[in-house]
Coordinates of C-alpha atoms and ligand atoms in Angstrom, one line a residue:
X1 CA 34.3 15.9 32.9
X2 CA 37.0 18.1 34.5
X3 CA 38.1 15.3 36.7
X4 CA 39.0 13.1 33.7
X5 CA 42.3 13.2 31.7
X6 CA 42.9 12.2 28.1
X7 CA 44.1 8.8 29.4
X8 CA 40.9 8.3 31.4
X9 CA 38.8 9.0 28.3
X10 CA 41.0 6.8 26.1
X11 CA 40.5 3.9 28.6
X12 CA 36.8 4.4 28.7
X13 CA 36.7 4.4 24.9
X14 CA 38.6 1.1 24.8
X15 CA 36.0 -0.5 27.1
X16 CA 32.9 1.0 25.4
X17 CA 30.2 -1.3 24.3
X18 CA 28.6 0.2 21.2
X19 CA 25.0 -0.5 20.1
X20 CA 25.1 -0.6 16.3
X21 CA 21.7 -2.2 15.3
X22 CA 18.7 -0.3 14.1
X23 CA 15.9 0.4 16.6
X24 CA 12.4 -0.6 15.5
X25 CA 9.3 -1.3 17.6
X26 CA 11.1 -0.8 20.9
X27 CA 13.9 -3.3 20.1
X28 CA 17.3 -3.3 18.6
X29 CA 17.4 -5.3 15.4
X30 CA 19.6 -6.0 12.4
X31 CA 18.7 -4.7 9.0
X32 CA 16.5 -7.0 7.0
X33 CA 19.3 -7.6 4.4
X34 CA 21.8 -8.2 7.2
X35 CA 24.0 -5.5 5.6
X36 CA 26.3 -3.3 7.8
X37 CA 28.4 -0.3 7.2
X38 CA 31.7 0.4 9.1
X39 CA 31.7 3.6 11.1
X40 CA 35.2 5.1 11.7
X41 CA 36.4 7.8 14.0
X42 CA 37.6 10.9 12.1
X43 CA 40.1 11.5 14.9
X44 CA 42.4 8.6 14.1
X45 CA 40.5 6.4 11.5
X46 CA 39.9 3.7 14.2
X47 CA 37.1 1.3 13.4
X48 CA 34.2 2.0 15.9
X49 CA 31.4 -0.4 14.8
X50 CA 29.7 -2.2 12.0
X51 CA 26.4 -0.4 11.9
X52 CA 23.1 -1.8 10.5
X53 CA 22.8 -0.5 6.9
X54 CA 19.0 -0.1 6.5
X55 CA 17.3 0.1 3.1
X56 CA 13.8 0.8 1.7
X57 CA 12.5 -2.6 3.1
X58 CA 13.5 -1.6 6.6
X59 CA 11.9 1.8 6.1
X60 CA 8.6 0.1 5.1
X61 CA 8.7 -2.0 8.2
X62 CA 9.4 1.0 10.4
X63 CA 6.6 3.1 8.7
X64 CA 4.1 0.3 9.2
X65 CA 5.1 0.0 12.9
X66 CA 5.0 3.7 13.4
X67 CA 1.6 3.9 11.7
X68 CA 0.2 1.1 13.8
X69 CA 1.4 2.8 17.0
X70 CA -0.1 6.1 15.9
X71 CA -3.4 4.7 15.0
X72 CA -3.8 2.6 18.2
X73 CA -3.4 5.8 20.3
X74 CA -1.0 4.3 22.7
X75 CA 1.0 7.6 22.5
X76 CA -0.9 9.9 20.2
X77 CA -4.0 9.8 22.5
X78 CA -2.1 9.8 25.8
X79 CA -2.7 12.7 28.1
X80 CA 0.0 15.4 27.5
X81 CA 0.9 15.3 31.2
X82 CA 1.8 11.6 30.8
X83 CA 3.8 12.2 27.6
X84 CA 5.6 14.9 29.6
X85 CA 6.5 12.4 32.3
X86 CA 8.1 10.1 29.7
X87 CA 10.1 12.9 28.0
X88 CA 11.3 14.2 31.4
X89 CA 12.4 10.7 32.4
X90 CA 14.2 10.3 29.1
X91 CA 16.1 13.5 29.6
X92 CA 17.1 12.3 33.0
X93 CA 18.3 8.9 31.7
X94 CA 20.4 10.7 29.1
X95 CA 21.9 12.9 31.8
X96 CA 22.6 9.8 34.0
X97 CA 24.6 8.3 31.1
X98 CA 26.1 11.6 30.0
X99 CA 29.8 10.6 30.0
X100 CA 29.1 7.5 27.8
X101 CA 27.0 9.4 25.3
X102 CA 29.5 12.3 25.2
X103 CA 32.2 9.8 24.5
X104 CA 30.3 8.2 21.7
X105 CA 29.6 11.6 20.1
X106 CA 33.3 12.5 20.5
X107 CA 34.5 9.3 18.9
X108 CA 31.9 9.3 16.1
X109 CA 32.0 12.9 15.1
X110 CA 35.5 13.9 16.2
X111 CA 34.1 16.6 18.4
X112 CA 36.4 17.6 21.3
X113 CA 35.3 15.9 24.5
X114 CA 35.1 19.3 26.2
X115 CA 32.3 20.2 23.7
X116 CA 30.4 16.9 23.9
X117 CA 30.4 16.9 27.7
X118 CA 29.9 20.7 28.0
X119 CA 27.6 21.5 25.1
X120 CA 26.1 18.6 23.1
X121 CA 24.9 16.3 25.8
X122 CA 23.6 19.1 28.2
X123 CA 21.9 20.9 25.4
X124 CA 20.1 17.7 24.2
X125 CA 19.0 17.0 27.8
X126 CA 17.7 20.5 28.2
X127 CA 15.9 20.4 24.9
X128 CA 14.1 17.2 25.8
X129 CA 13.4 18.2 29.3
X130 CA 12.2 21.7 28.5
X131 CA 10.0 20.6 25.6
X132 CA 8.6 17.8 27.7
X133 CA 7.8 20.2 30.5
X134 CA 6.1 22.6 28.0
X135 CA 3.8 20.1 26.3
X136 CA 1.1 20.0 29.0
X137 CA 1.0 23.8 29.1
X138 CA -0.1 24.3 25.5
X139 CA -3.8 25.3 25.3
X140 CA -6.0 25.1 22.2
X141 CA -8.3 28.0 21.2
X142 CA -12.0 28.9 21.1
X143 CA -12.6 31.5 18.4
X144 CA -14.7 34.7 18.8
X145 CA -18.0 33.4 17.3
X146 CA -21.6 34.7 17.6
X147 CA -23.4 33.4 20.7
X148 CA -25.2 30.6 18.9
X149 CA -22.0 29.0 17.8
X150 CA -18.9 27.5 19.3
X151 CA -15.7 27.0 17.3
X152 CA -12.7 25.0 18.5
X153 CA -9.3 25.4 17.0
X154 CA -7.2 22.3 18.1
X155 CA -3.7 21.2 17.4
X156 CA -3.4 17.6 16.3
X157 CA -0.3 15.5 15.6
X158 CA 0.6 15.1 12.0
X159 CA 0.8 11.3 12.3
X160 CA 4.0 9.6 11.2
X161 CA 7.0 11.9 10.9
X162 CA 10.4 11.2 9.4
X163 CA 13.4 13.1 10.7
X164 CA 16.6 13.2 8.7
X165 CA 19.6 14.7 10.4
X166 CA 23.3 15.6 9.6
X167 CA 26.6 14.6 11.0
X168 CA 27.9 17.9 12.4
X169 CA 25.6 18.1 15.5
X170 CA 24.0 14.6 15.5
X171 CA 22.8 14.6 19.1
X172 CA 21.6 18.2 19.3
X173 CA 19.7 18.0 16.0
X174 CA 18.2 14.7 17.0
X175 CA 16.9 16.2 20.2
X176 CA 15.6 19.3 18.4
X177 CA 13.6 17.0 16.1
X178 CA 12.5 14.3 18.5
X179 CA 11.4 16.3 21.5
X180 CA 8.7 18.4 19.8
X181 CA 7.6 15.7 17.3
X182 CA 7.2 13.1 20.0
X183 CA 5.9 15.6 22.5
X184 CA 3.0 16.5 20.2
X185 CA 2.0 12.8 19.9
X186 CA 3.5 11.8 16.6
X187 CA 5.2 8.5 15.8
X188 CA 8.7 9.1 14.4
X189 CA 11.3 7.5 12.2
X190 CA 14.8 9.1 12.6
X191 CA 17.5 8.6 10.0
X192 CA 20.9 9.7 11.4
X193 CA 23.7 10.7 9.0
X194 CA 25.6 7.6 7.8
X195 CA 28.8 9.0 9.3
X196 CA 27.4 9.5 12.8
X197 CA 24.6 7.1 13.9
X198 CA 25.9 6.1 17.3
X199 CA 24.4 8.6 19.8
X200 CA 20.9 8.4 18.3
X201 CA 21.0 4.6 18.5
X202 CA 22.0 4.8 22.1
X203 CA 19.4 7.3 23.2
X204 CA 16.6 5.4 21.4
X205 CA 17.0 2.5 23.9
X206 CA 16.9 5.0 26.8
X207 CA 13.6 6.4 25.4
X208 CA 12.0 2.9 25.8
X209 CA 13.5 2.6 29.3
X210 CA 11.8 5.9 30.1
X211 CA 8.4 4.5 29.1
X212 CA 8.0 5.5 25.4
X213 CA 5.6 2.8 24.0
X214 CA 7.0 0.4 21.4
X215 CA 6.6 1.5 17.8
X216 CA 6.5 5.2 18.6
X217 CA 10.2 5.8 17.8
X218 CA 12.4 4.0 15.3
X219 CA 16.0 4.8 14.4
X220 CA 17.2 3.6 11.0
X221 CA 20.9 4.1 10.1
X222 CA 21.4 4.0 6.3
X223 CA 22.3 5.9 3.2
X224 CA 20.6 9.2 2.4
X225 CA 20.4 8.5 -1.3
X226 CA 18.4 5.3 -0.9
X227 CA 16.9 5.0 2.6
X228 CA 16.5 8.8 3.1
X229 CA 15.0 9.3 -0.4
X230 CA 12.6 6.4 0.2
X231 CA 11.4 8.0 3.4
X232 CA 11.0 11.3 1.7
X233 CA 9.0 9.8 -1.1
X234 CA 6.9 7.5 1.2
X235 CA 3.1 8.0 0.8
X236 CA 2.4 6.9 4.4
X237 CA 4.6 9.5 6.1
X238 CA 2.8 12.7 7.0
X239 CA 5.7 15.0 7.9
X240 CA 9.3 15.3 7.1
X241 CA 11.7 17.3 9.2
X242 CA 15.3 17.8 7.9
X243 CA 18.5 19.4 8.9
X244 CA 21.3 19.3 6.3
X245 CA 22.5 20.9 3.1
X246 CA 20.4 23.3 1.0
X247 CA 21.0 21.0 -2.0
X248 CA 19.4 18.0 -0.3
X249 CA 16.7 20.2 1.2
X250 CA 15.6 21.2 -2.3
X251 CA 15.4 17.6 -3.4
X252 CA 13.2 16.8 -0.3
X253 CA 10.7 19.5 -1.4
X254 CA 10.5 17.8 -4.7
X255 CA 10.1 14.4 -3.2
X256 CA 7.2 15.7 -1.1
X257 CA 5.6 17.2 -4.3
X258 CA 6.1 13.9 -6.2
X259 CA 4.5 11.9 -3.4
X260 CA 1.9 12.9 -0.9
X261 CA 2.7 16.5 -0.2
X262 CA 4.0 15.6 3.3
X263 CA 4.6 18.6 5.4
X264 CA 8.3 19.4 4.9
X265 CA 10.4 21.5 7.2
X266 CA 14.0 22.3 6.4
X267 CA 17.0 23.6 8.5
X268 CA 19.7 24.2 5.8
X269 CA 23.0 25.8 5.2
X270 CA 24.4 29.3 5.9
X271 CA 27.2 31.8 5.1
X272 CA 26.7 34.0 8.1
X273 CA 27.8 37.6 8.4
X274 CA 29.6 38.7 11.6
X275 CA 29.7 42.6 11.4
X276 CA 32.2 44.5 13.6
X277 CA 32.1 48.2 14.0
X278 CA 35.1 50.2 15.2
X279 CA 33.2 51.4 18.3
X280 CA 32.7 47.8 19.7
X281 CA 34.6 46.0 22.5
X282 CA 37.3 44.8 20.0
X283 CA 39.0 42.3 22.4
X284 CA 35.7 40.5 22.9
X285 CA 34.7 40.8 19.3
X286 CA 38.0 39.3 18.2
X287 CA 37.7 36.4 20.6
X288 CA 34.1 35.7 19.3
X289 CA 35.0 36.2 15.7
X290 CA 37.4 33.2 16.1
X291 CA 34.8 31.2 18.1
X292 CA 32.2 31.9 15.4
X293 CA 34.1 30.2 12.7
X294 CA 36.5 27.7 14.4
X295 CA 34.1 26.2 16.8
X296 CA 33.4 22.6 15.7
X297 CA 36.0 23.1 13.0
X298 CA 33.7 25.5 11.1
X299 CA 31.4 22.5 10.5
X300 CA 28.5 24.6 11.9
X301 CA 25.5 25.8 9.9
X302 CA 25.6 29.1 11.7
X303 CA 29.4 29.6 11.6
X304 CA 30.3 33.3 11.2
X305 CA 32.4 32.7 8.1
X306 CA 32.1 36.2 6.7
X307 CA 33.8 38.6 9.0
X308 CA 32.6 42.1 7.9
X309 CA 34.8 44.7 9.5
X310 CA 34.8 48.5 9.4
X311 CA 37.7 49.6 7.2
X312 CA 39.2 52.0 9.8
X313 CA 40.1 49.1 12.1
X314 CA 40.3 46.2 9.6
X315 CA 44.1 45.7 9.6
X316 CA 44.4 45.9 13.4
X317 CA 41.4 43.7 14.0
X318 CA 42.5 41.0 11.6
X319 CA 45.8 40.8 13.6
X320 CA 43.8 40.4 16.8
X321 CA 41.7 37.6 15.2
X322 CA 44.9 35.9 13.8
X323 CA 46.2 35.9 17.4
X324 CA 43.0 34.3 18.6
X325 CA 43.1 31.7 15.9
X326 CA 46.3 30.2 17.6
X327 CA 44.0 29.0 20.4
X328 CA 42.2 26.9 17.8
X329 CA 45.0 24.7 16.5
X330 CA 43.5 21.2 16.2
X331 CA 44.2 18.4 18.6
X332 CA 43.1 15.0 19.8
X333 CA 39.4 15.2 20.6
X334 CA 39.8 12.9 23.6
X335 CA 42.1 15.5 25.3
X336 CA 40.0 17.8 27.5
X337 CA 42.3 20.7 26.5
X338 CA 41.5 20.4 22.7
X339 CA 39.4 23.2 21.3
X340 CA 39.1 22.0 17.7
X341 CA 39.0 18.4 16.4
X342 CA 39.3 17.0 12.9
X343 CA 37.1 17.4 9.8
X344 CA 34.5 14.7 9.6
X345 CA 36.2 12.7 6.9
X346 CA 38.8 12.9 4.1
X347 CA 36.2 14.2 1.7
X348 CA 35.5 17.2 3.9
X349 CA 39.2 17.8 4.4
X350 CA 39.7 17.8 0.6
X351 CA 36.9 20.2 0.1
X352 CA 38.4 22.6 2.6
X353 CA 41.8 22.4 0.9
X354 CA 40.2 23.1 -2.4
X355 CA 38.5 26.2 -1.1
X356 CA 41.8 27.4 0.3
X357 CA 43.3 27.1 -3.2
X358 CA 40.2 28.9 -4.6
X359 CA 40.7 31.7 -2.2
X360 CA 44.4 32.1 -3.2
X361 CA 43.4 32.0 -6.9
X362 CA 40.7 34.6 -6.4
X363 CA 43.3 37.0 -5.0
X364 CA 42.4 36.9 -1.3
X365 CA 45.3 37.3 1.2
X366 CA 46.0 34.2 3.3
X367 CA 46.8 35.7 6.8
X368 CA 47.1 32.4 8.7
X369 CA 46.6 28.7 8.4
X370 CA 45.8 27.1 5.1
X371 CA 47.2 23.6 5.6
X372 CA 46.4 20.1 6.7
X373 CA 48.1 19.2 10.0
X374 CA 48.7 16.1 12.2
X375 CA 49.0 14.1 9.0
X376 CA 50.5 11.1 10.8
X377 CA 47.5 10.8 13.2
X378 CA 45.2 8.9 10.8
X379 CA 42.7 11.7 11.2
X380 CA 41.6 14.7 9.0
X381 CA 42.9 17.9 10.7
X382 CA 43.1 21.3 9.2
X383 CA 44.6 24.6 10.5
X384 CA 42.3 27.5 11.4
X385 CA 42.5 29.7 8.3
X386 CA 41.9 33.4 7.7
X387 CA 41.7 35.2 4.4
X388 CA 41.7 39.0 4.3
X389 CA 41.0 41.2 1.4
X390 CA 38.0 39.2 0.3
X391 CA 35.1 40.7 -1.6
X392 CA 31.6 39.4 -1.5
X393 CA 31.7 38.1 -5.1
X394 CA 34.4 35.6 -4.4
X395 CA 33.4 32.0 -4.1
X396 CA 35.0 31.9 -0.6
X397 CA 32.5 34.6 0.5
X398 CA 29.5 33.0 -1.2
X399 CA 29.7 29.3 -0.8
X400 CA 29.4 27.3 2.4
X401 CA 32.8 25.8 3.0
X402 CA 32.0 23.9 6.2
X403 CA 35.5 24.1 7.5
X404 CA 37.7 26.4 9.6
X405 CA 38.0 29.1 6.9
X406 CA 37.2 32.8 7.6
X407 CA 36.7 35.4 4.9
X408 CA 37.3 39.0 6.0
X409 CA 35.5 41.8 4.0
X410 CA 35.9 45.5 4.7
X411 CA 33.0 48.1 4.9
X412 CA 32.9 51.9 5.1
X413 CA 29.3 52.6 6.3
X414 CA 26.5 50.7 8.1
X415 CA 24.5 50.6 4.9
X416 CA 27.3 49.0 3.1
X417 CA 27.7 46.4 5.9
X418 CA 24.1 45.5 5.7
X419 CA 24.2 45.3 1.9
X420 CA 27.1 42.9 2.1
X421 CA 25.5 40.8 4.8
X422 CA 22.3 40.5 2.8
X423 CA 24.0 39.7 -0.5
X424 CA 23.7 35.9 0.1
X425 CA 21.4 33.1 -0.9
X426 CA 21.4 32.2 2.8
X427 CA 19.7 33.8 5.8
X428 CA 20.4 31.6 8.8
X429 CA 22.3 33.7 11.4
X430 CA 24.6 36.6 12.0
X431 CA 25.9 39.1 14.5
X432 CA 26.7 42.8 14.9
X433 CA 29.2 44.3 17.3
X434 CA 28.9 47.9 18.3
X435 CA 28.6 49.9 21.5
X436 CA 26.2 52.3 19.8
X437 CA 22.7 51.1 20.6
X438 CA 21.3 52.8 17.5
X439 CA 23.8 51.3 15.1
X440 CA 23.5 47.8 16.7
X441 CA 19.7 47.7 16.6
X442 CA 19.4 49.2 13.1
X443 CA 21.9 46.8 11.6
X444 CA 20.4 43.8 13.5
X445 CA 16.9 44.7 12.2
X446 CA 18.1 45.1 8.6
X447 CA 20.0 41.8 8.3
X448 CA 17.7 39.1 6.8
X449 CA 18.5 36.1 9.0
X450 CA 16.6 33.9 11.4
X451 CA 18.9 34.6 14.4
X452 CA 20.9 37.7 15.0
X453 CA 23.3 38.4 17.9
X454 CA 24.1 41.8 19.2
X455 CA 27.6 41.8 20.9
X456 CA 27.6 38.0 21.0
X457 CA 27.9 35.1 18.6
X458 CA 26.0 31.7 19.0
X459 CA 23.7 33.3 21.6
X460 CA 20.4 31.6 22.3
X461 CA 18.9 28.5 24.0
X462 CA 15.9 26.2 23.7
X463 CA 13.5 29.0 24.6
X464 CA 14.0 30.8 21.3
X465 CA 13.2 29.5 17.7
X466 CA 16.0 28.5 15.4
X467 CA 15.8 28.4 11.6
X468 CA 16.5 30.3 8.5
X469 CA 15.3 32.9 6.0
X470 CA 15.8 32.5 2.2
X471 CA 17.6 29.3 1.2
X472 CA 18.5 28.5 4.8
X473 CA 15.2 26.8 5.1
X474 CA 11.7 27.1 6.6
X475 CA 10.0 26.1 9.8
X476 CA 11.7 26.4 13.2
X477 CA 13.4 24.1 15.6
X478 CA 13.3 24.8 19.4
X479 CA 10.9 26.8 21.5
X480 CA 7.1 26.5 21.5
X481 CA 7.2 27.5 17.8
X482 CA 8.7 24.0 17.0
X483 CA 5.2 22.5 17.8
X484 CA 3.9 24.3 14.7
X485 CA 6.0 22.0 12.5
X486 CA 4.5 18.8 13.9
X487 CA 0.8 19.6 14.3
X488 CA -2.1 20.4 12.0
X489 CA -4.7 22.9 13.1
X490 CA -8.3 21.5 13.1
X491 CA -11.4 23.7 13.3
X492 CA -14.6 22.3 14.7
X493 CA -17.6 24.6 14.2
X494 CA -20.7 23.9 16.3
X495 CA -24.1 25.6 15.9
X496 CA -26.7 25.5 18.6
X497 CA -30.4 25.1 18.1
Ligands
NAP1 P1 23.5 16.5 3.8 O1 24.5 15.9 2.9 O2 22.4 17.3 3.3 O3 22.9 15.2 4.7 C1 22.0 15.4 5.7 C2 21.2 14.2 5.9 O4 20.4 13.9 4.7 C3 22.1 12.9 6.1 O5 21.4 12.1 7.0 C4 22.1 12.3 4.7 O6 22.3 10.9 4.7 C5 20.7 12.6 4.2 N1 20.5 12.6 2.7 C6 21.5 12.9 1.8 N2 20.9 12.8 0.6 C7 19.6 12.5 0.7 C8 18.5 12.3 -0.2 N3 18.7 12.4 -1.5 N4 17.3 12.1 0.4 C9 17.1 12.0 1.7 N5 18.1 12.2 2.6 C10 19.4 12.4 2.1 O7 24.2 17.4 4.9 P2 25.5 17.1 5.8 O8 26.7 17.1 4.9 O9 25.2 15.8 6.6 O10 25.5 18.3 6.9 C11 26.0 19.5 6.6 C12 24.9 20.5 6.1 O11 23.9 20.6 7.1 C13 25.5 21.8 6.0 O12 25.0 22.4 4.8 C14 25.0 22.6 7.2 O13 24.9 24.0 7.0 C15 23.6 21.9 7.4 N6 23.2 22.1 8.8 C16 22.1 22.9 9.0 C17 21.7 23.2 10.3 C18 20.5 24.1 10.6 O14 19.9 23.9 11.6 N7 20.1 25.0 9.7 C19 22.3 22.5 11.4 C20 23.3 21.6 11.1 C21 23.8 21.5 9.8 P3 23.9 10.4 4.5 O15 24.6 10.8 5.8 O16 23.7 9.0 4.3 O17 24.4 11.1 3.3

């Protein structure tokens, strides 16, 4: 990546051949209706591709294909060591094509090329490789029975799984879903977000090349409201795994209840607290406070959007964070020097602008940013924005903005910091900064979130589970715990004569 300039990436983008058909039964195919949907780059509005727009009839075809593949055992009954070999080869093929896939993700999502080459693609490769390598190390159990009995506790795949993912981390969330669901022997139908289908379509073909049998993986681009809903209501889908908004997650639980009670696992929204004590390394804390909220333009479920700062240092610390925010002025995602790209689309940009107005009306103090920029680019760019003097009852402190907007809230005691942090419908992530080991541990333990950092933000890797408390969801992506979402436990009780 470091050897390429903006011009190099732009030339590669011009020559890119983009796969835009659905992927069913090991082949790329048009939607049955022949309908397509244009996908545009949020960086400059350029038309990238006409992507197959699948509907319920395509879903039925994909489900029947997935079911047949599951039942014939071509993958579900394969030895775990052989499934491992396929997943590891798939990871290698993604790595071999890293530049092309990183470029697709950059163009489709508007993510800076430095992020897609440095984070998104390597993390997808590592997720698939690590999970593949783990799958033949998972042992089932024998329970402690009387001597005249033997009881087996086995993990079996669910069957057919639907995975629905969002636009903000398309490749990473796809890898988080596909690696453990395929690894445990399921057949899978992936529905990418309508805005960002390209990287998932590309890596589906690589899965076949790696040896994944036909029919085990299908990728269907199409609208959530019709295609996604149809999958969630489908009576022949056994499991549903979702990453997206809390609002849609609630609908999916209802669809499951209205249909066949398919196992439903949800990774949802957040409004994460980032708590800074006066005794922490303030330089580092300020740098990470900015990273926590401006990385990916704040379009990150775990974004540290509520900066909760000890009152004695609040004024000084906010100045430090404002200084850091200048490193996050948006730029062209194809430029390797760009740290923050555009919002995903004009709707998201408008939503961010509305929240900036709400913050002003609520009486918060706008310390920096607050405006749309690069208006002649054809893209949707917004300045990194910081509000001070926020209280936790304001809408900008309660609601997920999903843009580069930070709300700073002061506290006087550790108890108050914890109370503010926990006063949220969400419980996805958070962090605490303190050089006092007692303070750091006590606060980290008391904050009700799925992932908590101490003196870091966004820490973690594929070896640890990821998911939320409260309305941030259920189930877990990543780590060996992800296998729980895609398997049923079966007991076999044997009695001897
Ligand atoms: P979204 O609107 O909930 O959409 C997510 C996915 O669901 C998309 O593929 C969407 O399709 C589909 N969908 C929409 N309505 C549906 C319905 N009625 N039935 C079935 N599927 C439906 O979320 P988003 O705006 O793409 O992503 C942002 C949200 O994701 C934020 O809330 C963020 O916090 C959350 N997120 C959470 C995590 C996590 O791991 N906890 C990670 C990343 C993002 P269309 O694209 O066609 O609308």
